[in-house]
Coordinates of C-alpha atoms in Angstrom, one line a residue:
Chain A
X1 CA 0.0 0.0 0.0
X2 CA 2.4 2.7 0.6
X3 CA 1.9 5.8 1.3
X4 CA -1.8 6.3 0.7
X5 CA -1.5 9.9 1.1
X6 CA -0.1 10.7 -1.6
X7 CA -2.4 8.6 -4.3
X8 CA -4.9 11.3 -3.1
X9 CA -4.6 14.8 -4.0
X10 CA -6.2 17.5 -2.5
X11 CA -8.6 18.3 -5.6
X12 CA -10.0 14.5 -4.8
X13 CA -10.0 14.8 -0.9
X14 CA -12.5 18.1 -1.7
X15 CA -14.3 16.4 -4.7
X16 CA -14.9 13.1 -1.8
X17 CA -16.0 16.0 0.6
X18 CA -18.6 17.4 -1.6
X19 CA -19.7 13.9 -2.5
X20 CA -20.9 13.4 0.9
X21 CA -21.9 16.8 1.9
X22 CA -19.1 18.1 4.0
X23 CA -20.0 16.0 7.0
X24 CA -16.1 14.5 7.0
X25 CA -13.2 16.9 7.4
X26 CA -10.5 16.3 5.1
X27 CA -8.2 14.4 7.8
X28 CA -11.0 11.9 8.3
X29 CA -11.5 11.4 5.1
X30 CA -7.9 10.9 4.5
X31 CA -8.0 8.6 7.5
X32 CA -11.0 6.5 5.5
X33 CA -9.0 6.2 2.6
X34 CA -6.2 4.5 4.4
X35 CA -8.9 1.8 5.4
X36 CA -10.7 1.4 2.3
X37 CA -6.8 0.3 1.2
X38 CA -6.4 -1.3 4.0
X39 CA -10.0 -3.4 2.6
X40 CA -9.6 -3.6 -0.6
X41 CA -6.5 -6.3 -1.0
X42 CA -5.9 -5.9 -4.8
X43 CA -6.5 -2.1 -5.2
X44 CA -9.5 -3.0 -7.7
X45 CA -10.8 0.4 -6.6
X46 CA -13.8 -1.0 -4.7
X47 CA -13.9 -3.3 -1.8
X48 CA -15.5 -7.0 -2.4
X49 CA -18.0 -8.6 -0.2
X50 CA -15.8 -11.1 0.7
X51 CA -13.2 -8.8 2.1
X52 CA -15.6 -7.0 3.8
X53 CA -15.9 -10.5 6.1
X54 CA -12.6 -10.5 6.3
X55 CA -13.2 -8.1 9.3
X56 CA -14.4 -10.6 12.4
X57 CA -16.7 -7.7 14.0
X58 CA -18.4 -7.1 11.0
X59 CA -18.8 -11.0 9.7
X60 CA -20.4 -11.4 13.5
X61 CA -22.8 -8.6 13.1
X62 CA -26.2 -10.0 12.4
X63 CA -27.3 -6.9 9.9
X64 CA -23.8 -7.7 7.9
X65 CA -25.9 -9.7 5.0
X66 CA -28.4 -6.3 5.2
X67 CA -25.2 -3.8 5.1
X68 CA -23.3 -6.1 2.5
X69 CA -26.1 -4.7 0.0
X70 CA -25.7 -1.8 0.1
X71 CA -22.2 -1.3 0.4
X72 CA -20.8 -4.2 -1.8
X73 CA -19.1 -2.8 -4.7
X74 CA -18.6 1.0 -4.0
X75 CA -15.8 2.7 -5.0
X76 CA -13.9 5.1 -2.6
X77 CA -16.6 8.1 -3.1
X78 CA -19.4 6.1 -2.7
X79 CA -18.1 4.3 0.4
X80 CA -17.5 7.6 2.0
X81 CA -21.1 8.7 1.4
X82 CA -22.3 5.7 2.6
X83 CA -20.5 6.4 6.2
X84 CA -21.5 10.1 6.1
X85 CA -24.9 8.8 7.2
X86 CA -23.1 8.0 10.3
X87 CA -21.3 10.7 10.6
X88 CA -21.9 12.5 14.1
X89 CA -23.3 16.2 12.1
X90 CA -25.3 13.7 10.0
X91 CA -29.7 14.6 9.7
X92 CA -32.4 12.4 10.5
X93 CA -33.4 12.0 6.9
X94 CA -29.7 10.8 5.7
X95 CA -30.3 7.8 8.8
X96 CA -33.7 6.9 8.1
X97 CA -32.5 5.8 4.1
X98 CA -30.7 2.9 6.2
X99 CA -34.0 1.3 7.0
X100 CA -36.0 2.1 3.4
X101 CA -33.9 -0.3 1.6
X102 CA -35.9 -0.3 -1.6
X103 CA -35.4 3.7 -1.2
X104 CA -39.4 3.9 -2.2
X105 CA -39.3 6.4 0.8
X106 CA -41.5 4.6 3.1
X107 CA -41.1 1.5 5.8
X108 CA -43.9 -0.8 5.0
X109 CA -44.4 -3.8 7.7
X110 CA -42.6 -6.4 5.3
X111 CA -39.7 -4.2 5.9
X112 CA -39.2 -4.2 9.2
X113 CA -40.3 -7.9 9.6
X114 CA -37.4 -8.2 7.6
X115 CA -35.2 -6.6 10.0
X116 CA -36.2 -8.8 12.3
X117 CA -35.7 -11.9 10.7
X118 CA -32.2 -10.6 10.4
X119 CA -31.9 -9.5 13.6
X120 CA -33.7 -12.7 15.8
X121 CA -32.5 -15.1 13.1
X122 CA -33.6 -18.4 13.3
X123 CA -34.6 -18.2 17.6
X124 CA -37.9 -17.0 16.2
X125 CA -40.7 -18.0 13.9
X126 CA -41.8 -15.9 11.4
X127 CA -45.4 -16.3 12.4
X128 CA -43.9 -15.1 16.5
X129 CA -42.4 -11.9 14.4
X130 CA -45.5 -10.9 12.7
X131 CA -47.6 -11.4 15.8
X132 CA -45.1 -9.3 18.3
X133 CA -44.7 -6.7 15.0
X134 CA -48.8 -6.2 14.8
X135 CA -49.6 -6.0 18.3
X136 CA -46.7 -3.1 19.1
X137 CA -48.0 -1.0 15.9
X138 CA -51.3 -1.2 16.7
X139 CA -50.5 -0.3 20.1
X140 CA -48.5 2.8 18.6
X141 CA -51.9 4.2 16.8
X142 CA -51.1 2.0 13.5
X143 CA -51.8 -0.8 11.2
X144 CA -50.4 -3.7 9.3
X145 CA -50.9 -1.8 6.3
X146 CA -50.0 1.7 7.3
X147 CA -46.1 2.6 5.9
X148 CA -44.1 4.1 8.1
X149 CA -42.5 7.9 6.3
X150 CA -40.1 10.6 8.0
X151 CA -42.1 12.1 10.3
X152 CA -43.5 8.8 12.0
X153 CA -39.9 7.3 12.5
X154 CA -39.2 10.8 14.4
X155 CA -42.0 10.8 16.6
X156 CA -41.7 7.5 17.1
X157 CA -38.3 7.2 17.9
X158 CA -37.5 11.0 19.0
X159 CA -34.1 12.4 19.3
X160 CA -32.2 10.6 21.8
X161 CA -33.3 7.4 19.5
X162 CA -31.2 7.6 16.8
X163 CA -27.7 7.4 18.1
X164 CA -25.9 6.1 15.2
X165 CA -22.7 7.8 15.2
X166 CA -19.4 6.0 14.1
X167 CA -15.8 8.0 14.7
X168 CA -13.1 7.9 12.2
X169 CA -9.6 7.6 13.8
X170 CA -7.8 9.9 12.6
X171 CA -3.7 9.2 13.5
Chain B
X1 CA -18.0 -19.3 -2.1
X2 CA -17.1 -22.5 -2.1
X3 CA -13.8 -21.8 -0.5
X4 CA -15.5 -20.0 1.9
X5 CA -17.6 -22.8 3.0
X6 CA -14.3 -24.6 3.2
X7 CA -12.6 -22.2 5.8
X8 CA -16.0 -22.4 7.2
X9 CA -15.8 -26.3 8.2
X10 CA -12.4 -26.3 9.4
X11 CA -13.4 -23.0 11.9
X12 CA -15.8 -25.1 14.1
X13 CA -13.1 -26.7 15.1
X14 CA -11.0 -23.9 16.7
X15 CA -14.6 -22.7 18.4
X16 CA -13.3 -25.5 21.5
X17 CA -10.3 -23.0 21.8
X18 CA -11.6 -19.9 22.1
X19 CA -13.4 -18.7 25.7
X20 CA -16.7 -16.9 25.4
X21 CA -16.0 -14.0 23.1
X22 CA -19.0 -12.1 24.5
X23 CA -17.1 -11.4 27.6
X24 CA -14.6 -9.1 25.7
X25 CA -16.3 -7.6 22.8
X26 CA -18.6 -4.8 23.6
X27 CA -22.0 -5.4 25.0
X28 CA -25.5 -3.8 24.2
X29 CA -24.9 -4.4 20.5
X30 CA -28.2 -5.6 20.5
X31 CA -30.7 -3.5 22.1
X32 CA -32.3 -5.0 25.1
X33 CA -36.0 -3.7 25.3
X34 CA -36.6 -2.8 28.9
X35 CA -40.2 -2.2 30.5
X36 CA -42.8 -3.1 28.0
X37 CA -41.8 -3.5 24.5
X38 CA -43.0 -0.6 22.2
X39 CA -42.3 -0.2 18.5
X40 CA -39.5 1.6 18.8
X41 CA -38.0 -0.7 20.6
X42 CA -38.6 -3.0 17.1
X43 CA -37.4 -0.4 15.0
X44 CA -34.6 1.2 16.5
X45 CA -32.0 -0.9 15.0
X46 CA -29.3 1.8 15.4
X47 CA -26.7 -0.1 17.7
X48 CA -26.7 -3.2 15.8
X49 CA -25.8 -0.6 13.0
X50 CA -23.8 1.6 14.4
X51 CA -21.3 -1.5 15.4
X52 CA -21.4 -2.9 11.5
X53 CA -20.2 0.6 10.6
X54 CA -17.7 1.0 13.0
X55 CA -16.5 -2.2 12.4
X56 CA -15.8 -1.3 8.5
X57 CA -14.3 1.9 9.6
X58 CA -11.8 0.4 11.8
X59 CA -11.5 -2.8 14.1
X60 CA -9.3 -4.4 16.6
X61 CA -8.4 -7.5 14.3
X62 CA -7.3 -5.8 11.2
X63 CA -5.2 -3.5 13.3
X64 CA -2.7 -6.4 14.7
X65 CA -1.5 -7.7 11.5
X66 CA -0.8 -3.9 10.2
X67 CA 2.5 -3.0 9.6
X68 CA 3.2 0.4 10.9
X69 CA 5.8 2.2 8.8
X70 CA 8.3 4.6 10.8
X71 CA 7.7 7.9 10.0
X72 CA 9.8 9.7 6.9
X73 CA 12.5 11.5 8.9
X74 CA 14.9 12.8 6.0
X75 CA 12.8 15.2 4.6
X76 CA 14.8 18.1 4.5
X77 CA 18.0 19.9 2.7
X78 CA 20.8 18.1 4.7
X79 CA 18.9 15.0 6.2
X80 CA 18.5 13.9 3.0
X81 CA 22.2 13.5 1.4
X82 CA 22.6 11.4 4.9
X83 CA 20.3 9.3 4.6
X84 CA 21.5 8.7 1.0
X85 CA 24.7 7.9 2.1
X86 CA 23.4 5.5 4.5
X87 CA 21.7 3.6 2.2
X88 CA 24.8 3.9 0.2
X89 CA 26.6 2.4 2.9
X90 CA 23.9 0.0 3.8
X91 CA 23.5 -1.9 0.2
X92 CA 26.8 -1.3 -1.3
X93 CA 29.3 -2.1 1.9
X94 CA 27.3 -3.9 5.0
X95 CA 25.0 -6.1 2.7
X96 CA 27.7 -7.8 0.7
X97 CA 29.5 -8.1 4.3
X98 CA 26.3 -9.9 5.8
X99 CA 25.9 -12.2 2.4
X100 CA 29.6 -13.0 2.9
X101 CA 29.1 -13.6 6.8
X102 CA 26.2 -15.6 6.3
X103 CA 27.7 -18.0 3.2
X104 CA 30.6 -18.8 5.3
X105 CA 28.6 -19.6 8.2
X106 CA 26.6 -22.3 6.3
X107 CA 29.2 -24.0 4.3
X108 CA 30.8 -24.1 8.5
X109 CA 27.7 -25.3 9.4
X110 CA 27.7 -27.8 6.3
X111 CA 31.1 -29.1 6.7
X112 CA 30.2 -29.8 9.8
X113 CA 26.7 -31.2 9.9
X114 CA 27.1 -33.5 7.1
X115 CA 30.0 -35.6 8.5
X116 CA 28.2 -35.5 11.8
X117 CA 24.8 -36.3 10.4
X118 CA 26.3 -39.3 8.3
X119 CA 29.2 -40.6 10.0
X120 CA 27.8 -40.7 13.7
X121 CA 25.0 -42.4 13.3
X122 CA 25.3 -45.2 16.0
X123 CA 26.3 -42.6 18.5
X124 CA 22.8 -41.3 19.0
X125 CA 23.3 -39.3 22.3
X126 CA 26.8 -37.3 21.0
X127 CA 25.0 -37.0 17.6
X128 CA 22.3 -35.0 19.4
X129 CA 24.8 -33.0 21.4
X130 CA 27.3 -32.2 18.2
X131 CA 23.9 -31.0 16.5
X132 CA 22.4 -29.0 18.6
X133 CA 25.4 -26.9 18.8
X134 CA 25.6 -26.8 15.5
X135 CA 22.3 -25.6 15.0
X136 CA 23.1 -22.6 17.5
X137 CA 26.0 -21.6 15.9
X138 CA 23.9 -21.4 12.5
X139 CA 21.4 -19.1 14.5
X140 CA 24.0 -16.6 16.0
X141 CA 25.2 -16.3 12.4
X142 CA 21.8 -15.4 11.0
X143 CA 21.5 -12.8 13.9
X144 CA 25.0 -11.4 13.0
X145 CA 24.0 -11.5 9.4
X146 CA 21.5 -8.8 10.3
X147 CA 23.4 -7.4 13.0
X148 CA 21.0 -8.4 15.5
X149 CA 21.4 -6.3 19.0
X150 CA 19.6 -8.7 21.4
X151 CA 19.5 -8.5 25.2
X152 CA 18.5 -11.5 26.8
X153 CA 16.6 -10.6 30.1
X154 CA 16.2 -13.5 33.1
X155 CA 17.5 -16.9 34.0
X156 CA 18.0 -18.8 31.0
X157 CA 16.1 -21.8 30.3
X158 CA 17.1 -24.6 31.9
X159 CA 17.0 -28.2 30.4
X160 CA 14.1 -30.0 32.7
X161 CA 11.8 -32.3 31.8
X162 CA 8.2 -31.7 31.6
X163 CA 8.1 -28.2 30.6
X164 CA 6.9 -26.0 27.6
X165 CA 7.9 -22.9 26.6
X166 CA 5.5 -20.2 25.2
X167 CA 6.3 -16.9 23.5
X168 CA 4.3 -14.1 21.5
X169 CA 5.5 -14.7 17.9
X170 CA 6.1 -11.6 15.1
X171 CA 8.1 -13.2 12.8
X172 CA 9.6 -16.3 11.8
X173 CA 13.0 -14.9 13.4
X174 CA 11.7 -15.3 16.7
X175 CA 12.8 -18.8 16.3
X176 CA 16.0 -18.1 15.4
X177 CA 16.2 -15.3 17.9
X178 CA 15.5 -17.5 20.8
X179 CA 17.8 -21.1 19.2
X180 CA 20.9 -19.0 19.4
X181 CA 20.8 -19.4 22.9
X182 CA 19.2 -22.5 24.1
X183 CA 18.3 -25.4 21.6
X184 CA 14.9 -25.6 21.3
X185 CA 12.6 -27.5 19.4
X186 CA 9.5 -26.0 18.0
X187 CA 6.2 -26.4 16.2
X188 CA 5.9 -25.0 12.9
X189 CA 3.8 -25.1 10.4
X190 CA 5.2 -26.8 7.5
X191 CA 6.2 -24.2 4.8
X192 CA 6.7 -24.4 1.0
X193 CA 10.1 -23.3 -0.8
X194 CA 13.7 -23.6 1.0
X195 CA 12.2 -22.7 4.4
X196 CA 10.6 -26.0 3.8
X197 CA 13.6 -27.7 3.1
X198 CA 15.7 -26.5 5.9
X199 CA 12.2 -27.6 8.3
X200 CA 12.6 -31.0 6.9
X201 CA 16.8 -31.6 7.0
X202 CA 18.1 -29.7 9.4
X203 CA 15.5 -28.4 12.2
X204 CA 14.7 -32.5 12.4
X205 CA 17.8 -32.5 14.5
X206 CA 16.7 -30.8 16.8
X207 CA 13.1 -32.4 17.0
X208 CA 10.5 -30.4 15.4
X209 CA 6.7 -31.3 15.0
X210 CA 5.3 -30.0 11.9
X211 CA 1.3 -29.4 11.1
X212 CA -0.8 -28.2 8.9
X213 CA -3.3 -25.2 9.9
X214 CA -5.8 -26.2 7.0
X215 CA -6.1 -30.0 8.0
X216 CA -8.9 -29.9 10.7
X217 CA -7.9 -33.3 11.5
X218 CA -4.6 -32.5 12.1
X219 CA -5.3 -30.8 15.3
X220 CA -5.3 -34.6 17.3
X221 CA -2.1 -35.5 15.8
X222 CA -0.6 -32.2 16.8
X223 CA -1.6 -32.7 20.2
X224 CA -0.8 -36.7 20.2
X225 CA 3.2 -35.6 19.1
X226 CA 3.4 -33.4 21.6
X227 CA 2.3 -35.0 24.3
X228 CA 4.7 -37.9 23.2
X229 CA 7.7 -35.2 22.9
X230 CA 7.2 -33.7 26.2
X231 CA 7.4 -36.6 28.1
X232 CA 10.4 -37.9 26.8
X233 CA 13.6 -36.8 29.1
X234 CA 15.7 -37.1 26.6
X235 CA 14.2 -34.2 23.6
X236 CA 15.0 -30.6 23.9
X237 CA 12.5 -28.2 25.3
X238 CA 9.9 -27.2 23.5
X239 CA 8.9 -24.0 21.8
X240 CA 5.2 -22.9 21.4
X241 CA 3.6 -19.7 19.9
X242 CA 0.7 -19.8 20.6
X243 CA -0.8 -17.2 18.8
X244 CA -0.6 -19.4 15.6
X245 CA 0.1 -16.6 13.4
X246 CA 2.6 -13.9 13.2
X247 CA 1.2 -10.5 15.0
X248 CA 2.5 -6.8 14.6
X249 CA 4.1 -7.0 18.0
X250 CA 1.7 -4.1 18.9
X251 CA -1.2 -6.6 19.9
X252 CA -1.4 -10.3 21.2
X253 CA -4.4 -12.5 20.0
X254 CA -5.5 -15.4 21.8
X255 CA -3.5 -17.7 22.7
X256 CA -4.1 -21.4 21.6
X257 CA -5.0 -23.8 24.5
X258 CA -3.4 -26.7 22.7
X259 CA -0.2 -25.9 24.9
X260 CA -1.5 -25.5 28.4
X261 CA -3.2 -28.8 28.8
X262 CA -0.2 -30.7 28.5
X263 CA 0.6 -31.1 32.0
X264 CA 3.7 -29.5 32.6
X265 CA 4.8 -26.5 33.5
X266 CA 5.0 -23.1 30.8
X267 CA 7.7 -20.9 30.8
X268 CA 6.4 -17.7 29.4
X269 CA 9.3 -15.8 27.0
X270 CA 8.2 -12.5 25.6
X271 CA 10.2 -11.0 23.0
X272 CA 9.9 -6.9 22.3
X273 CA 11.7 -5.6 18.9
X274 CA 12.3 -2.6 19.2
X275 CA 11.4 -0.6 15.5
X276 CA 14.1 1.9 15.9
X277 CA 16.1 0.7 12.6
X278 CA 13.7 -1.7 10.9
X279 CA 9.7 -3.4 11.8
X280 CA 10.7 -7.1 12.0
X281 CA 7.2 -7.7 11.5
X282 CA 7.2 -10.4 8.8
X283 CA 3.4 -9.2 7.3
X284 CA 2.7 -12.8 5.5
X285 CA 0.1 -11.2 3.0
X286 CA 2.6 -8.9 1.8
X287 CA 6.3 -10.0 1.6
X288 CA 7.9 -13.6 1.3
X289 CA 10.5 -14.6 4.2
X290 CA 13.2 -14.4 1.3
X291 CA 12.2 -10.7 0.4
X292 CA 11.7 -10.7 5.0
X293 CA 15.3 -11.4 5.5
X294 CA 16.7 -9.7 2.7
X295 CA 14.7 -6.4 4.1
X296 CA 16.5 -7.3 7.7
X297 CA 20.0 -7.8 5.9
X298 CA 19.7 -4.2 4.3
X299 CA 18.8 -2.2 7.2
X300 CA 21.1 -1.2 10.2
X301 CA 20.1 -3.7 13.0
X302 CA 17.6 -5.1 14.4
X303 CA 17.2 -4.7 18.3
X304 CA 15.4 -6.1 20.4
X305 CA 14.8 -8.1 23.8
X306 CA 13.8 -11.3 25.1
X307 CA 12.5 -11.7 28.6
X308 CA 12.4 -15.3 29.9
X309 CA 9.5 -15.5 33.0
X310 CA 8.5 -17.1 35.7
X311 CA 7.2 -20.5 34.9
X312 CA 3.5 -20.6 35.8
X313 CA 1.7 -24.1 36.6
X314 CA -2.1 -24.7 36.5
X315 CA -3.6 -23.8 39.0
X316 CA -6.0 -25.9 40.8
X317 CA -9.6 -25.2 39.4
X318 CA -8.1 -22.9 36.5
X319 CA -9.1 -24.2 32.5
X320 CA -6.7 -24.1 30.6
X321 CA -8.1 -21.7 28.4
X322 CA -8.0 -19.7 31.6
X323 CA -4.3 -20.4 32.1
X324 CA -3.7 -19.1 28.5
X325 CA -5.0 -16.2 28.8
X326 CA -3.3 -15.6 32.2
X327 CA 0.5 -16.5 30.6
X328 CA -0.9 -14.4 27.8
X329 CA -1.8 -11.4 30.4
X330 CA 1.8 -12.0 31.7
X331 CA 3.7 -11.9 28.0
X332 CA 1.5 -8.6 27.2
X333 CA 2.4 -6.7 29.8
X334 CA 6.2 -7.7 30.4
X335 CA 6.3 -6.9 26.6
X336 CA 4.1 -3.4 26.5
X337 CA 1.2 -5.4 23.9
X338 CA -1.9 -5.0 24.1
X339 CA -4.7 -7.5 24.5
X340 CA -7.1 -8.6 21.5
X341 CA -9.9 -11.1 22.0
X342 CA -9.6 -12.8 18.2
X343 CA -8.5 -16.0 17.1
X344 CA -5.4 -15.7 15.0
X345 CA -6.7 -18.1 12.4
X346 CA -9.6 -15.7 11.7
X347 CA -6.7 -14.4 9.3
X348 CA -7.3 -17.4 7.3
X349 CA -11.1 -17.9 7.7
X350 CA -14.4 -16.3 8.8
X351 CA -15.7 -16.8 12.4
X352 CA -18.3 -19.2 13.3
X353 CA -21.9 -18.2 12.9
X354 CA -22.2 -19.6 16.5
X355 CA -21.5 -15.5 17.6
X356 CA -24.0 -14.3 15.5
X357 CA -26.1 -16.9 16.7
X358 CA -25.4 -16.2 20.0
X359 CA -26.8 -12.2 19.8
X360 CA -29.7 -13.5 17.3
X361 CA -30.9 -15.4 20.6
X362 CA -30.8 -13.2 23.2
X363 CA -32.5 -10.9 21.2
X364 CA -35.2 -13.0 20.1
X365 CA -35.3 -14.0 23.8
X366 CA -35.7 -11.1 25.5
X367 CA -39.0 -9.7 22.4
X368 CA -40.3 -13.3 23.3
X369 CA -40.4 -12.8 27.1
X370 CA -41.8 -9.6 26.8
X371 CA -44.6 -11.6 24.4
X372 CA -45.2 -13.5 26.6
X373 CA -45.7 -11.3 29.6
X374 CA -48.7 -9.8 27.7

């Protein structure tokens, strides 16, 4: 790998950091480009799905299959504005896109059954998810068939909820 | 993805080595709903998330097997002729030195070993003794041949039966590093090329066990053959790492258990090098051991120190995954490493799904009981 710093000029750091809106300084995004190297064994210019589960935490996390989607593939710019959304000066609306994964802009119940499934595996029927999933919307004023947008995933959650923030080290 | 399902049958294997990972990595990766469970508690999937993302962005296991390059120092108007000349001085005058140093050391070592080897072959106990220092003397040469500065902290080891010794491993030098002063034999995995060669003619003298990390079978074997070489009175002591891999010398992994249930007591050895003139780091991914050595051979020296510890014994109603990671606790910290809760072999294949099994279920546990509660 080298010296990584120097593959990247300053006219691509600022072109990365318009990319993904300004919400990485420049050292972090330097920083990131030392991983993605780090990743991406064969400098193909994108890291593989396979290398990604090269990393123990990741392969272990039981939304790796769900990230793997949408981040298998990417080349550098990309990749950083897929971390932006976890940036600590990221918006609600950038965080919420994680859980519309067919980006229609709304979170129907199949969706977050799906979550689930990931997420309780197989220690739970599917007929146990859709049962616990129905009785806590309808609890929450909703239906099976209402889709959840924006502002119902901020009320619902509020503020303090969505604490997704991921720190670059920067050496 | 049919390799990967390979690496995937010989990892349940190493599972029975490793203690319960959940008591080192973070915890409340997966929400636990408290008080009555309410959608949000359903949809907030935020620190599941947030620990896939740091995980991509950086993570303890990637981090040990970096190599950390010194930082430029000869950046400027007259540091730079200097450090021109030294690598003037370094290729053109010591490396031709160290080559020279090194061949006449072998064809010693040759003219010696062969006739030895050959001619004393009924005389199995001065046979043993003629090798062994033979086999030292080919060490100190390698270290001269790199100008190796080592300091040798502690009693040295003694030869005793019934006793192991363990060290944290960075490089295949550590071997020779440590056979220059006490004839040791070691466990190795079998390599290809003339590594291999010298594993199979020479280090036999000395009584090495070889294995093979991607034979899942091999593992009993291992174990049988060293049982069987510790008990006999008459082999040299034996030499462990095991971390199974080479690390950055930044970070220990887990240590193996396969070499604290033997019964006998381990004598912990941790060796420090000290990056001052070159990172004896052998990075396996990147460099062969020829291009490893020849990188050693062009730099100044490399320095760095051995401590030989206090031999530990199990204690009564300690595991002996327990006991490892208490030798490993003492290496660490006589050695300034820090402590990392994965399983060197994860280098050459994914973990288990048992861990992501393992946070499926409490998860689906905890929703359950709070179903059930209605």
């Amino acid at each position: 790998m080298g010296n990584a710093s120097s593959t990247l000029t300053q006219y691509d750091i600022e072109e990365v950091q318009e990319h993904c809106n300004n919400l990485f300084s420049q050292q972090e995004i330097v920083s990131l480009y030392q991983r993605f190297c780090q990743l991406d064994r064969n400098a193909k210019g994108f890291i593989s799905a396979d290398e990604f589960l090269s990393v123990p935490e990741f392969a272990m996390n039981p939304l790796s299959q769900r990230l793997l989607k949408m981040v298998d593939g990417l080349n550098f710019k990309e990749f950083v504005a897929f971390l932006s959304a976890f940036s600590a000066k990221a918006s609600m609306p950038q965080k919420i896109e994680l859980y519309d994964t067919d980006r229609n802009g709304k979170v129907t119940f199949n969706d977050i059954l799906d979550v689930l499934r990931d997420l309780s595996g197989t220690f739970m029927s599917d007929k146990q998810r859709e049962e616990v999933l129905s009785q806590v919307l309808q609890e929450a004023g909703y239906t099976r068939e209402s889709s959840l947008l924006l502002d119902d995933f901020v009320k619902i959650l509020d503020k303090p909820g969505l604490k997704m923030e991921v720190e670059v080290p920067v050496d | 993805m049919s390799e990967i399902s390979k690496l995937n049958s010989s990892c349940s294997e190493l599972d029975l080595d490793r203690p319960n990972l959940e008591d080192y990595l973070p915890t409340g990766s997966i929400q636990q709903p408290h008080g009555k469970l309410r959608l949000r508690d359903l949809l907030d999937i935020s620190p599941t998330l947030t620990e896939a993302a740091g995980a991509i962005v950086d993570d303890s296991f990637t981090r040990c097997f970096k190599s950390i390059p010194p930082e430029p120092w000869n950046w400027n108007v007259y540091l730079f002729p200097l450090w021109c000349l030294g690598v003037v001085v370094r290729y053109g005058i010591l490396f031709p030195v160290r080559v020279l140093v090194l061949t006449i050391g072998w064809i010693i070592f040759l003219l010696c070993y062969i006739p030895v080897h050959l001619l004393l072959k009924g005389h199995d106990k001065l046979r043993k003794k003629l090798e062994r220092c033979l086999v030292e003397l080919i060490c100190c040469f390698f270290v001269a041949s790199w100008t190796g500065v080592v300091k040798y902290h502690g009693p040295r080891p003694s030869m005793r039966p019934k006793q192991v010794f363990v060290s944290n491993h960075t490089s295949m030098i550590d071997f020779i590093v440590l056979e220059q002063m006490t004839p040791f034999a070691v466990i190795m995995q079998k390599h290809p090329g003339w590594v291999g060669l010298l594993q199979s003619t020479i280090l036999e003298s000395v009584g090495c066990i070889w294995f093979n990390r991607s034979e899942a079978k091999d593992r009993e074997i291992v174990t049988r053959k060293l049982r069987e070489h510790v008990e006999g009175a008459d082999n040299n002591p034996l030499l462990i790492f095991p971390e199974g891999t080479c690390v950055n010398n930044h970070y220990t992994v887990m240590f193996k258990k396969g070499a604290f249930e033997l019964n006998c007591t381990v004598c912990p050895i941790a060796i420090k090098y000290n990056k001052i003139f070159v990172d004896a780091f052998w990075n396996s991914r990147k460099q062969s051991f020829t291009m490893h050595l020849l990188q050693l051979m062009t730099s100044w020296a490399v320095v760095c120190d051995v401590w030989y510890l206090e031999p530990q014994n199990l204690k009564p109603g300690e595991t002996p995954i327990e006991f490892a990671e208490r030798v490993r606790d003492i290496i660490s910290v006589r050695a300034g490493l820090k402590k990392v809760p994965w399983d060197g072999y994860l280098k050459y294949s994914r973990p288990s799904p048992k861990h992501r099994e393992q946070k499926q279920q409490s998860f689906a546990e905890t929703v359950l009981r709070h179903l059930e509660e209605k």
